[in-house]
Every structure is written in structure tokens, then in C-alpha cells.
Coordinates of C-alpha atoms and ligand atoms in Angstrom, one line a residue:
X66 CA 67.0 133.9 152.5
X67 CA 64.1 136.2 154.1
X68 CA 61.4 136.5 151.6
X69 CA 61.0 140.3 149.4
X70 CA 56.8 139.4 149.9
X71 CA 56.4 141.2 153.3
X72 CA 53.5 139.3 153.8
X73 CA 54.4 136.2 153.3
X74 CA 58.2 137.2 155.5
X75 CA 55.8 137.3 158.5
X76 CA 53.8 134.9 157.4
X77 CA 57.2 132.9 157.8
X78 CA 58.2 134.3 161.0
X79 CA 54.5 133.4 162.6
X80 CA 55.1 129.7 161.6
X81 CA 59.1 129.2 162.3
X82 CA 58.7 131.6 165.5
X83 CA 56.0 129.2 166.9
X84 CA 57.5 125.8 166.2
X85 CA 60.4 126.8 168.5
X86 CA 58.1 126.4 171.2
X87 CA 55.7 123.6 169.9
X88 CA 55.4 120.7 168.6
X89 CA 53.5 121.3 166.0
X90 CA 50.5 123.3 164.2
X91 CA 47.7 120.9 163.6
X92 CA 45.5 123.8 161.5
X93 CA 46.8 126.8 159.5
X94 CA 43.3 128.1 160.1
X95 CA 43.2 128.0 163.3
X96 CA 46.5 129.3 163.5
X97 CA 46.5 131.7 161.0
X98 CA 43.1 133.6 163.1
X99 CA 45.0 133.2 166.8
X100 CA 47.8 135.4 165.1
X101 CA 45.5 137.1 162.7
X102 CA 47.0 137.1 159.4
X103 CA 45.4 136.1 156.0
X104 CA 45.6 132.3 155.9
X105 CA 46.4 133.0 152.0
X106 CA 49.5 134.3 153.1
X107 CA 50.5 131.7 156.0
X108 CA 49.2 128.7 153.3
X109 CA 52.4 130.2 151.0
X110 CA 54.1 130.3 153.6
X111 CA 54.3 127.1 154.9
X112 CA 54.7 126.0 151.4
X113 CA 57.8 127.4 150.2
X114 CA 59.4 126.0 153.8
X115 CA 58.4 123.0 153.5
X116 CA 60.4 123.1 149.7
X117 CA 63.4 124.1 151.5
X118 CA 63.0 121.4 153.8
X119 CA 61.6 124.6 157.0
X120 CA 59.0 122.3 158.3
X121 CA 57.0 119.1 157.2
X122 CA 53.9 119.9 156.4
X123 CA 50.6 118.2 155.5
X124 CA 47.6 119.2 153.4
X125 CA 44.0 118.7 155.3
X126 CA 40.9 119.3 154.6
X127 CA 37.9 120.9 157.0
X128 CA 34.4 121.3 156.9
X129 CA 32.6 123.5 158.7
X130 CA 29.1 124.7 158.9
X131 CA 28.0 127.8 157.8
X132 CA 25.5 130.1 158.4
X133 CA 23.3 130.9 155.2
X134 CA 22.4 134.6 155.3
X135 CA 18.6 133.4 156.0
X136 CA 20.2 131.0 158.6
X137 CA 21.5 134.3 159.8
X138 CA 18.6 136.4 160.1
X139 CA 16.8 133.6 161.4
X140 CA 19.2 133.9 164.1
X141 CA 19.2 137.0 165.3
X142 CA 15.4 137.3 164.9
X143 CA 13.6 133.9 165.7
X144 CA 12.3 131.9 162.9
X145 CA 9.0 133.4 160.9
X146 CA 6.8 130.0 161.4
X147 CA 7.7 131.1 165.3
X148 CA 7.0 135.2 165.2
X149 CA 3.4 134.0 163.0
X150 CA 2.9 132.1 166.0
X151 CA 3.5 133.9 168.8
X152 CA 1.1 137.6 166.2
X153 CA -1.3 135.0 166.4
X154 CA -3.9 136.0 169.0
X155 CA -6.1 133.4 171.6
X156 CA -9.2 134.1 169.5
X157 CA -7.3 134.3 166.0
X158 CA -6.9 137.2 163.6
X159 CA -8.2 136.9 159.6
X160 CA -5.5 136.0 157.3
X161 CA -5.1 139.7 156.3
X162 CA -4.6 141.2 159.6
X163 CA -2.2 138.3 160.4
X164 CA -0.2 139.0 157.1
X165 CA 0.2 142.6 157.7
X166 CA 2.8 142.4 160.2
X167 CA 4.7 140.4 157.7
X168 CA 6.8 140.8 154.3
X169 CA 5.3 139.0 152.0
X170 CA 8.2 136.5 151.3
X171 CA 9.0 136.3 154.9
X172 CA 4.6 135.2 155.6
X173 CA 5.2 132.8 152.9
X174 CA 7.2 130.8 154.9
X175 CA 5.9 131.1 157.9
X176 CA 2.5 130.1 156.6
X177 CA 4.5 127.0 155.0
X178 CA 6.2 125.9 157.7
X179 CA 3.3 126.8 160.8
X180 CA 1.4 124.8 158.9
X181 CA 3.8 121.4 158.2
X182 CA 4.3 121.4 162.1
X183 CA 1.1 121.7 163.1
X184 CA 0.7 124.7 165.2
X185 CA -2.4 126.8 163.1
X186 CA -4.7 126.1 161.6
X187 CA -5.9 128.4 158.2
X188 CA -9.3 128.4 158.9
X189 CA -12.3 130.0 156.0
X190 CA -12.8 132.8 158.5
X191 CA -10.0 133.3 160.8
X192 CA -6.3 132.1 161.7
X193 CA -6.0 130.8 165.1
X194 CA -3.6 128.5 167.1
X195 CA -3.8 124.8 167.2
X196 CA -1.4 124.4 170.1
X197 CA -1.5 126.1 173.2
X198 CA 2.5 127.0 173.1
X199 CA 5.6 126.7 171.6
X200 CA 8.1 126.9 173.9
X201 CA 10.7 127.9 172.2
X202 CA 12.4 128.1 168.6
X203 CA 14.0 124.9 168.5
X204 CA 15.5 125.8 164.8
X205 CA 16.9 129.2 166.3
X206 CA 19.0 127.5 168.9
X207 CA 20.3 125.3 167.2
X208 CA 21.3 127.8 164.6
X209 CA 22.7 130.1 167.4
X210 CA 24.2 126.5 168.8
X211 CA 26.0 126.3 164.7
X212 CA 27.0 129.7 164.8
X213 CA 28.7 129.2 167.3
X214 CA 30.7 126.2 167.6
X215 CA 31.0 125.8 163.4
X216 CA 30.5 122.0 164.3
X217 CA 27.7 119.8 164.3
X218 CA 28.5 117.1 166.9
X219 CA 25.8 116.8 168.9
X220 CA 23.5 117.8 166.4
X221 CA 21.0 114.8 165.1
X222 CA 21.9 113.7 161.3
X223 CA 17.8 115.0 160.7
X224 CA 17.7 118.0 162.1
X225 CA 21.4 118.8 160.4
X226 CA 19.1 117.4 157.2
X227 CA 16.6 119.5 157.7
X228 CA 18.2 122.8 158.5
X229 CA 20.1 122.1 155.4
X230 CA 17.3 122.0 153.6
X231 CA 16.0 125.0 154.5
X232 CA 19.1 126.6 152.8
X233 CA 19.7 127.9 156.4
X234 CA 23.3 126.1 156.6
X235 CA 25.6 124.7 154.4
X236 CA 29.1 123.3 154.9
X237 CA 32.3 125.1 153.7
X238 CA 35.4 122.8 152.7
X239 CA 38.1 124.2 153.3
X240 CA 41.8 122.8 152.6
X241 CA 45.1 123.4 155.2
X242 CA 47.9 122.4 156.3
X243 CA 49.1 120.3 159.6
X244 CA 52.9 121.6 160.3
X245 CA 55.8 120.2 162.5
X246 CA 59.1 120.6 162.3
X247 CA 61.4 120.0 159.0
X248 CA 64.8 118.1 158.9
X249 CA 66.6 121.5 157.9
X250 CA 64.6 123.9 160.9
X251 CA 65.7 126.7 162.4
X252 CA 63.6 129.8 163.9
X253 CA 64.0 132.3 161.1
X254 CA 65.1 131.8 157.6
X255 CA 68.9 132.2 157.5
X256 CA 70.3 134.3 154.7
X257 CA 72.0 133.3 152.1
X258 CA 74.6 135.2 150.1
X259 CA 74.3 136.0 146.5
X260 CA 78.0 137.1 145.6
X261 CA 81.2 136.6 147.5
X262 CA 82.1 140.2 148.0
X263 CA 85.9 141.8 149.0
X264 CA 84.7 142.0 152.2
X265 CA 83.6 139.1 153.0
X266 CA 87.0 137.6 151.9
X267 CA 88.9 140.2 154.4
X268 CA 87.0 139.9 157.0
X269 CA 86.7 135.6 157.2
X270 CA 83.2 135.6 157.3
X271 CA 82.7 133.4 153.5
X272 CA 83.5 130.6 155.6
X273 CA 80.5 130.7 157.8
X274 CA 78.1 131.5 154.6
X275 CA 75.4 129.8 153.5
X276 CA 75.3 130.7 149.2
X277 CA 72.2 130.5 146.7
X278 CA 73.0 128.0 144.1
X279 CA 74.0 129.1 140.6
X280 CA 71.7 128.4 138.0
X281 CA 74.3 127.7 135.7
X282 CA 71.4 126.8 133.2
X283 CA 70.3 130.8 133.1
X284 CA 70.4 133.0 130.0
X285 CA 72.8 135.6 130.0
X286 CA 70.9 139.1 129.0
X287 CA 69.6 139.5 125.9
X288 CA 71.1 141.5 123.5
X289 CA 69.9 141.8 120.2
X290 CA 66.0 141.1 121.3
X291 CA 64.2 144.0 119.9
X292 CA 62.0 143.0 118.0
X293 CA 60.8 141.4 119.8
X294 CA 57.3 142.9 120.2
X295 CA 54.2 141.2 118.1
X296 CA 55.2 142.4 114.7
X297 CA 52.5 140.9 112.5
X298 CA 54.6 141.0 109.8
X299 CA 57.8 139.9 111.5
X300 CA 56.3 137.4 113.8
X301 CA 55.7 135.4 110.5
X302 CA 59.1 136.0 109.1
X303 CA 60.5 134.3 112.1
X304 CA 58.2 131.2 111.5
X305 CA 60.0 130.6 107.9
X306 CA 61.8 127.6 109.3
X307 CA 58.6 126.6 110.2
X308 CA 56.7 127.6 107.5
X309 CA 59.5 126.5 105.0
X310 CA 59.1 122.7 106.2
X311 CA 55.1 123.8 106.4
X312 CA 55.3 124.5 102.7
X313 CA 57.5 121.4 101.6
X314 CA 54.9 119.0 103.7
X315 CA 51.8 120.4 101.8
X316 CA 54.5 119.8 98.4
X317 CA 55.7 116.2 99.3
X318 CA 51.3 115.5 100.2
X319 CA 50.6 116.6 97.1
X320 CA 53.6 114.8 95.3
X321 CA 52.0 111.9 96.8
X322 CA 48.5 112.4 95.2
X323 CA 46.8 113.4 98.5
X324 CA 44.1 116.3 98.6
X325 CA 44.1 119.2 101.9
X326 CA 41.2 119.3 104.0
X327 CA 39.8 122.2 105.2
X328 CA 41.0 123.0 108.8
X329 CA 39.5 126.7 109.1
X330 CA 38.5 126.2 112.3
X331 CA 40.2 126.2 115.5
X332 CA 37.1 126.2 118.0
X333 CA 36.0 123.0 117.7
X334 CA 33.0 120.5 120.0
X335 CA 34.3 118.1 122.2
X336 CA 31.9 115.7 119.6
X337 CA 34.3 115.7 116.5
X338 CA 37.1 116.2 118.5
X339 CA 36.3 113.2 121.1
X340 CA 32.7 111.2 120.4
X341 CA 33.2 110.6 117.1
X342 CA 37.2 109.0 117.5
X343 CA 35.5 106.7 120.0
X344 CA 37.5 108.7 122.6
X345 CA 35.3 108.2 126.3
X346 CA 34.0 111.0 127.8
X347 CA 36.2 110.2 131.4
X348 CA 39.1 109.8 129.7
X349 CA 42.0 112.6 131.1
X350 CA 42.9 114.2 127.7
X351 CA 39.5 115.5 128.2
X352 CA 40.0 117.5 131.2
X353 CA 40.7 121.2 131.6
X354 CA 44.1 120.1 132.4
X355 CA 44.8 119.3 129.1
X356 CA 42.6 120.4 127.0
X357 CA 41.0 124.0 126.2
X358 CA 37.6 124.1 127.0
X359 CA 35.7 127.9 125.6
X360 CA 33.3 129.4 128.2
X361 CA 31.7 131.5 125.1
X362 CA 30.2 129.9 123.0
X363 CA 30.0 127.3 125.6
X364 CA 28.9 124.5 123.2
X365 CA 27.8 123.8 120.4
X366 CA 24.8 124.5 118.0
X367 CA 23.9 122.0 115.9
X368 CA 25.9 117.9 115.6
X369 CA 24.3 115.6 113.0
X370 CA 20.9 113.8 115.8
X371 CA 21.5 110.6 114.1
X372 CA 25.2 109.9 113.7
X373 CA 24.9 111.2 117.9
X374 CA 22.7 108.3 118.3
X375 CA 24.8 105.9 116.5
X376 CA 27.9 107.2 118.9
X377 CA 26.0 107.8 121.9
X378 CA 25.5 103.9 121.1
X379 CA 28.9 102.6 120.5
X380 CA 30.4 104.6 123.4
X381 CA 27.4 103.2 125.5
X382 CA 26.3 99.4 124.8
X383 CA 29.0 98.8 121.8
X384 CA 28.1 97.0 118.5
X385 CA 29.7 95.8 115.7
X386 CA 31.2 93.4 117.5
X387 CA 32.6 95.4 120.1
X388 CA 31.0 95.7 123.9
X389 CA 32.2 99.2 124.1
X390 CA 32.8 101.0 126.9
X391 CA 29.8 100.1 129.5
X392 CA 29.0 104.0 130.8
X393 CA 26.7 106.5 130.7
X394 CA 27.2 108.1 127.9
X395 CA 26.7 112.2 128.0
X396 CA 25.4 114.8 125.1
X397 CA 26.2 117.4 127.5
X398 CA 29.9 116.2 127.5
X399 CA 29.7 115.5 124.0
X400 CA 28.3 119.5 123.1
X401 CA 31.2 121.5 125.2
X402 CA 33.4 123.5 122.7
X403 CA 37.4 123.3 123.2
X404 CA 39.7 124.1 120.7
X405 CA 41.2 121.3 118.7
X406 CA 43.5 119.1 120.2
X407 CA 44.7 117.5 117.3
X408 CA 43.7 117.5 113.7
X409 CA 42.0 114.0 113.7
X410 CA 38.8 115.9 114.9
X411 CA 38.8 117.5 111.3
X412 CA 39.4 114.0 109.4
X413 CA 37.0 112.3 111.8
X414 CA 34.6 115.2 110.4
X415 CA 35.7 114.3 106.7
X416 CA 35.6 110.8 107.2
X417 CA 31.4 111.6 108.6
X418 CA 31.5 113.2 105.2
X419 CA 32.8 110.5 102.6
X420 CA 30.3 108.6 104.7
X421 CA 27.2 110.5 103.6
X422 CA 29.0 110.9 100.1
X423 CA 28.8 106.7 100.0
X424 CA 24.6 106.6 100.8
X425 CA 24.2 108.1 97.6
X426 CA 27.4 107.3 94.7
X427 CA 29.4 103.8 95.4
X428 CA 32.9 104.8 97.9
X429 CA 35.7 105.7 95.9
X430 CA 39.2 105.7 98.0
X431 CA 40.5 108.4 99.6
X432 CA 43.7 110.2 100.3
X433 CA 43.7 113.0 102.5
X434 CA 46.1 115.3 104.6
X435 CA 46.3 118.1 106.9
X436 CA 48.5 121.1 108.9
X437 CA 47.3 123.3 111.1
X438 CA 47.0 124.3 114.8
X439 CA 46.2 123.1 117.4
X440 CA 45.6 124.0 121.5
X441 CA 46.8 122.1 124.6
X442 CA 47.3 123.1 128.2
X443 CA 50.9 121.8 128.4
X444 CA 53.5 123.6 130.8
X445 CA 55.2 125.1 127.7
X446 CA 59.0 124.2 127.3
X447 CA 62.2 123.6 125.9
X448 CA 59.7 121.1 123.6
X449 CA 56.7 121.6 124.4
X450 CA 54.4 124.3 123.6
X451 CA 50.3 125.1 124.2
X452 CA 49.4 125.6 120.6
X453 CA 51.6 123.9 118.0
X454 CA 51.1 123.2 114.6
X455 CA 50.3 119.5 113.5
X456 CA 50.2 117.2 110.1
X457 CA 48.2 114.8 110.0
X458 CA 47.9 112.1 106.5
X459 CA 45.1 109.5 106.0
X460 CA 44.2 107.0 103.1
X461 CA 40.9 105.6 103.0
X462 CA 40.5 102.0 100.7
X463 CA 39.5 98.5 100.9
X464 CA 41.6 95.9 101.7
X465 CA 43.8 97.7 103.6
X466 CA 46.8 96.2 106.3
X467 CA 49.3 97.7 108.6
X468 CA 51.8 96.7 105.8
X469 CA 50.6 99.7 104.0
X470 CA 50.4 101.5 106.8
X471 CA 54.3 101.4 107.3
X472 CA 55.5 101.1 103.3
X473 CA 53.2 104.5 102.5
X474 CA 55.6 106.3 106.1
X475 CA 58.3 105.3 104.6
X476 CA 57.9 106.5 101.6
X477 CA 56.4 110.1 102.5
X478 CA 59.1 109.9 105.8
X479 CA 62.3 109.3 103.5
X480 CA 60.7 112.1 100.9
X481 CA 61.1 114.5 104.1
X482 CA 64.6 113.1 104.9
X483 CA 64.3 110.6 107.3
X484 CA 64.3 107.0 105.4
X485 CA 65.8 105.3 108.9
X486 CA 62.0 104.0 110.7
X487 CA 61.0 102.5 113.3
X488 CA 57.7 101.3 115.0
X489 CA 56.5 100.5 118.3
X490 CA 53.2 99.9 119.6
X491 CA 51.3 102.1 121.2
X492 CA 47.6 102.6 121.7
X493 CA 45.5 105.3 120.6
X494 CA 41.6 105.0 121.8
X495 CA 40.6 105.7 117.9
X496 CA 43.0 103.7 116.3
X497 CA 44.2 99.6 116.5
X498 CA 46.4 98.7 116.4
X499 CA 48.5 102.2 117.0
X500 CA 52.0 102.8 116.3
X501 CA 54.8 105.7 117.4
X502 CA 57.1 106.2 114.6
X503 CA 61.4 107.0 115.3
X504 CA 62.7 108.3 113.2
X505 CA 67.0 108.3 113.6
X506 CA 68.8 111.1 113.6
X507 CA 72.0 111.8 113.0
X508 CA 73.0 114.7 114.7
X509 CA 71.7 113.2 118.3
X510 CA 73.6 109.6 116.9
X511 CA 69.4 107.4 117.9
X512 CA 66.5 108.0 117.3
X513 CA 63.9 110.2 117.9
X514 CA 59.8 109.7 118.1
X515 CA 58.4 111.9 115.1
X516 CA 54.9 110.8 115.3
X517 CA 51.5 108.6 115.5
X518 CA 49.8 106.1 113.6
X519 CA 47.4 103.4 113.3
X520 CA 44.4 102.1 111.7
X521 CA 41.1 103.9 112.4
X522 CA 38.4 101.2 114.2
X523 CA 35.3 100.3 113.8
X524 CA 34.1 102.2 116.1
X525 CA 34.9 104.7 114.8
X526 CA 34.3 104.6 111.2
X527 CA 31.0 102.1 110.8
X528 CA 28.6 104.4 113.2
X529 CA 29.7 107.1 110.7
X530 CA 28.0 104.6 107.4
X531 CA 31.1 103.9 105.8
X532 CA 31.3 100.3 104.0
X533 CA 32.3 97.5 106.4
X534 CA 35.0 96.9 103.9
X535 CA 36.9 99.6 104.3
X536 CA 40.0 100.8 106.3
X537 CA 41.7 103.5 107.0
X538 CA 45.2 104.3 107.6
X539 CA 46.4 107.9 109.2
X540 CA 49.1 109.4 111.0
X541 CA 49.8 112.5 112.7
X542 CA 52.7 114.7 114.0
X543 CA 53.4 118.0 115.4
X544 CA 54.9 120.1 111.8
X545 CA 57.7 121.7 115.3
X546 CA 59.4 118.2 115.6
X547 CA 60.4 117.6 112.1
X548 CA 61.5 121.8 111.5
X549 CA 63.8 120.9 114.7
X550 CA 65.3 117.7 113.7
X551 CA 66.2 119.0 110.8
X552 CA 67.5 122.7 111.0
X553 CA 69.2 121.4 114.2
X554 CA 67.0 124.1 116.7
X555 CA 66.6 122.8 120.2
X556 CA 64.5 124.6 122.0
X557 CA 60.5 124.9 120.4
X558 CA 60.7 128.6 121.7
X559 CA 63.2 129.8 119.4
X560 CA 60.5 129.0 116.1
X561 CA 57.6 129.3 116.7
X562 CA 55.5 131.8 119.3
X563 CA 56.6 135.3 121.2
X564 CA 59.7 134.7 122.6
X565 CA 61.1 134.2 118.9
X566 CA 64.4 135.7 118.6
X567 CA 63.9 138.2 115.1
X568 CA 67.3 139.1 114.6
X569 CA 68.5 135.7 114.7
X570 CA 66.7 134.9 112.2
X571 CA 67.0 137.9 109.8
X572 CA 70.9 137.8 110.5
X573 CA 71.8 133.7 109.9
X574 CA 71.0 132.1 107.1
X575 CA 68.7 128.7 108.0
X576 CA 71.0 126.2 107.0
X577 CA 68.9 122.2 106.5
X578 CA 70.5 119.7 107.7
X579 CA 69.2 116.7 105.8
X580 CA 66.3 118.2 103.8
X581 CA 67.3 117.4 100.1
X582 CA 67.2 120.8 98.0
X583 CA 64.2 120.6 95.2
Ligands
LIG259 N1 45.6 112.8 116.6 C1 47.0 112.1 117.2 C2 48.2 112.6 117.9 O1 47.6 113.6 118.3 C3 47.8 111.7 116.1 C4 46.9 110.5 115.3 C5 46.3 110.9 114.2 C6 47.2 109.2 115.6 C7 46.0 109.7 112.8 C8 46.9 108.2 114.9 C9 46.0 108.9 114.1 O2 48.8 112.5 118.3

């Protein structure tokens, strides 16, 4: 089908038309220049044509040397040092007289460079020439060559270094494509029919036409989504399934003797979200592709310095029988503010606090839980949202084992209506051993993943200052997951967020599949 964007359509025509008579387009930038088209339009056309196999393309990077603003001025007028030299008469000139001929900033550069080149003597009374002539302005000549050719092939490395150091030239790296004809190449995009019409049937055209694929998964036009606008009160109601499970979970935790952790900070530092949890600074989860970092305020104001020092040491060189990760731990990374990616950030703060208390009074075992919002830079689909809720539980006591963890998980999930559990070994930077939790789902007839768990590593607990023989077992899961399973909701976007269909929430009573009534 012809592209509806006229710029892209022109770019497409240009690319396909050119390939009719040429084997390839070696460089999309040169091509765009020659065709007098915008490179972004050409690149978009190439990507789209590649998707439909009209063309095959490869990404290329191209390095171009460009003159900076200062470089451009020197290319036109010559360098300050040569202009200075030429302004000094044979018999010399006073510095004041000489200075009058130049702008202050240019004069400063001119003097510095001329002195460096040993062209000029700055005497007490007079500025004089040290050499007879400066034949040509070498720097200007180099700049003009670079300006014309945009390449530096026959210019020496030293010259390039010197020009770069003086900030007269800079390297620009551009991404582009090389393009060839693809499997479905045609000089023009074929028009694809979107409908089969009576005319086509009568004329017989239908036989030769290509048809656009139907998207059989597309939902029909929404009918009763008038309430979709975001009215805060209604959203709360829309989320009622989520809310019900949240309340149920809170009751379960309270019945099991757990105390709630304070979760009222969506913004967290990388330190508490990652570093305190022994998550190395190169870990992919710490990339902006996975985590939302804050622009303002971009860094945290305060961290407990002595503890930061211990965390740095355990990452860099280990301790407490650990080897650490052996890399250069950077404070700037730890300071970066983010939207917390898990409520384990809250757990790490709580455990640190508990360790502080231990310095004053004897250690007492603790059970904590939290249910609150977390954020991840995820592509949104049926089962993932960029913000969701996490449930987290932890027990801190002497002599805990993996058996205790399995036992408490059995207790917890069976209270939720999921008693058939299986565990699979897993990996978390902050727990060892770690286990994924699977629950049997009657409706689906299979085990589905419902959570993640483990025993916090000594590398996390000992720098906090907890006693050596204290262990912590913990688990976490998303609130949306059991809600979806228990209420038979198959698209997370029906449950939480701006796409919730309020009409549906208002009309349909909630049908609870697995939960026992209280
Ligand atoms: N923080 C983990 C997650 O984001 C869950 C977890 C909590 C795992 C505690 C182990 C221990 O999935």
C-alpha cells in the first residue's frame, strides 16, 4: 500500500526507483544529499521497505569531521596567531598598540599560540618577530581541506590531535544504511486492497489483486467506554478487583503476624534499590531501558556514609568470606534517583534500620510485609505494565532455612486459595538460594509463575550490621498476577491503568474463582 505520509512516500519512490537501475545504495546519507531529501525520511522509508522485504538493508556508521564555529572562523579569516604575526612590523610594536588590533579573546589565543610556535618575542617594551616569515597559515589550510573533504585520510594523526585539542574540529558519527534490492523488490510498492468490492468481483480484478492481511485479533469498536476518561474516584472503583485482593492480602499478612513496612516513597535512590541489595552497577536492570531514572532531582541528598563505605567495599573486594565483584564501584551511580523497581528497596531500608537497632538493644526476630506500587520501563502488553503493585514479605530470625521459606510460602499462598505450589531454582543478585514460585491454576490446567523468593545474601545483610547468625527469608510477587489468576482476567490492562473499562466494572459483579469467602 502506498504510504499515507507524503514525505515517506517520496522517499520510498526515490529508493525503489534508484534500485531499479542500480545494484545498491552504499550510503543512505550520500543518497539523501544527492536526492535533496531529508535523511530521516529516507531512513524511515528504508526501515519500512526492509520490513516488507522490498529491500535488504544494513546499518552503517559514518564518521565525518566537521569544523567547529571557531574552526569555521579560522578557515575564513586565518588563525589568530598568523594574523598577530602579520600585524607586527619589522621594528616591533608595543603590546598595547598590538592589542588594539584584536578582540580581547582573540588576542589571548593569538599570543598563546604565537608564543608556543616561537614566532614572537614578548619583550618588556616591544613585541617583536622572532622569525622572518610565516609563509602560510598551516592550520587554516588544514581546516579548509577538512571542510571540503570532510575526511582526514591524508592528514597526519598529530595534526588531527592538535586541531581536536584546540576544539577547531570535531568528529560526528552518523548512522545510516546501505541498501540492496530485497526478495519482494518492485520498483513501486504494490497497492494492496483492504476490501473486496462488488466492482472487483464484476470486473474480475479480484483475481490479480493483493490483499491486506486482516488483523483477526483487533478488538471491535468500543461501545460503552464513555467513562474511560480519568476521573480519580472512578479509577479507584475500576481497580476494585485489584483493591479486593490487596485488602485480602493485607489481612492474610496481619493474621500471620506480619507488620507493614512504610512504602510511601516512589522515588528511591539507586543505592537502596540496587547497591544495598548487592546488585552490581553494570547489571542490565540498572539501565534506563529497564528503569525510570529521575531528571529532577537527579540525585539523592543523603545516604548513611559509613554504610555506603561498607557496601562499596563488599562490591569491590568482598569481605565476610565473599570475593565481591571486583570492579570499581562508583558513588555517582548509587546517588542516581529512580522510580523504585521493586519493593525490595523498602525491605533493604527496613533491614538496615533493624541492624541499627541491634547496636542498641538485643536482636528480636521480625516479620514484615509491604504492598505498593513499583515501576519498570517495560513494553506494555497483556501481562505487563510499566507500573504495577508488588507484594513483599520477609522474615528475619536466627537459624532460618530454605525449609522455613517453603513452609511459609505454602501457608501464605494456600490462604490465598493456591495450595498446589512448585518451586524452581532461580537467580537474584541479592538472594542465594533463590526460587521461583509456581502455583497450579485449575482454569488453565497448568502451573503458572506467581512469585519469586530466596534467602538474602550475607553480602547484603552483613554490611548492614545484622548479627552473623541472623538470616532473612523473603518473597515478592506482583499484586496483579494473583488477581488475574483468581478473577480470571486475562489482560492486565483491564485491571489497572487508564484503559480500564469502567462500564464493565460498574455492571458486572466480581466473580471470585479461587478465594474462600471470609
Ligand atoms: N524483588 C524481587 C522482584 O522484583 C522479588 C523478591 C523479593 C525476590 C524478595 C526475592 C526476595 O521480583
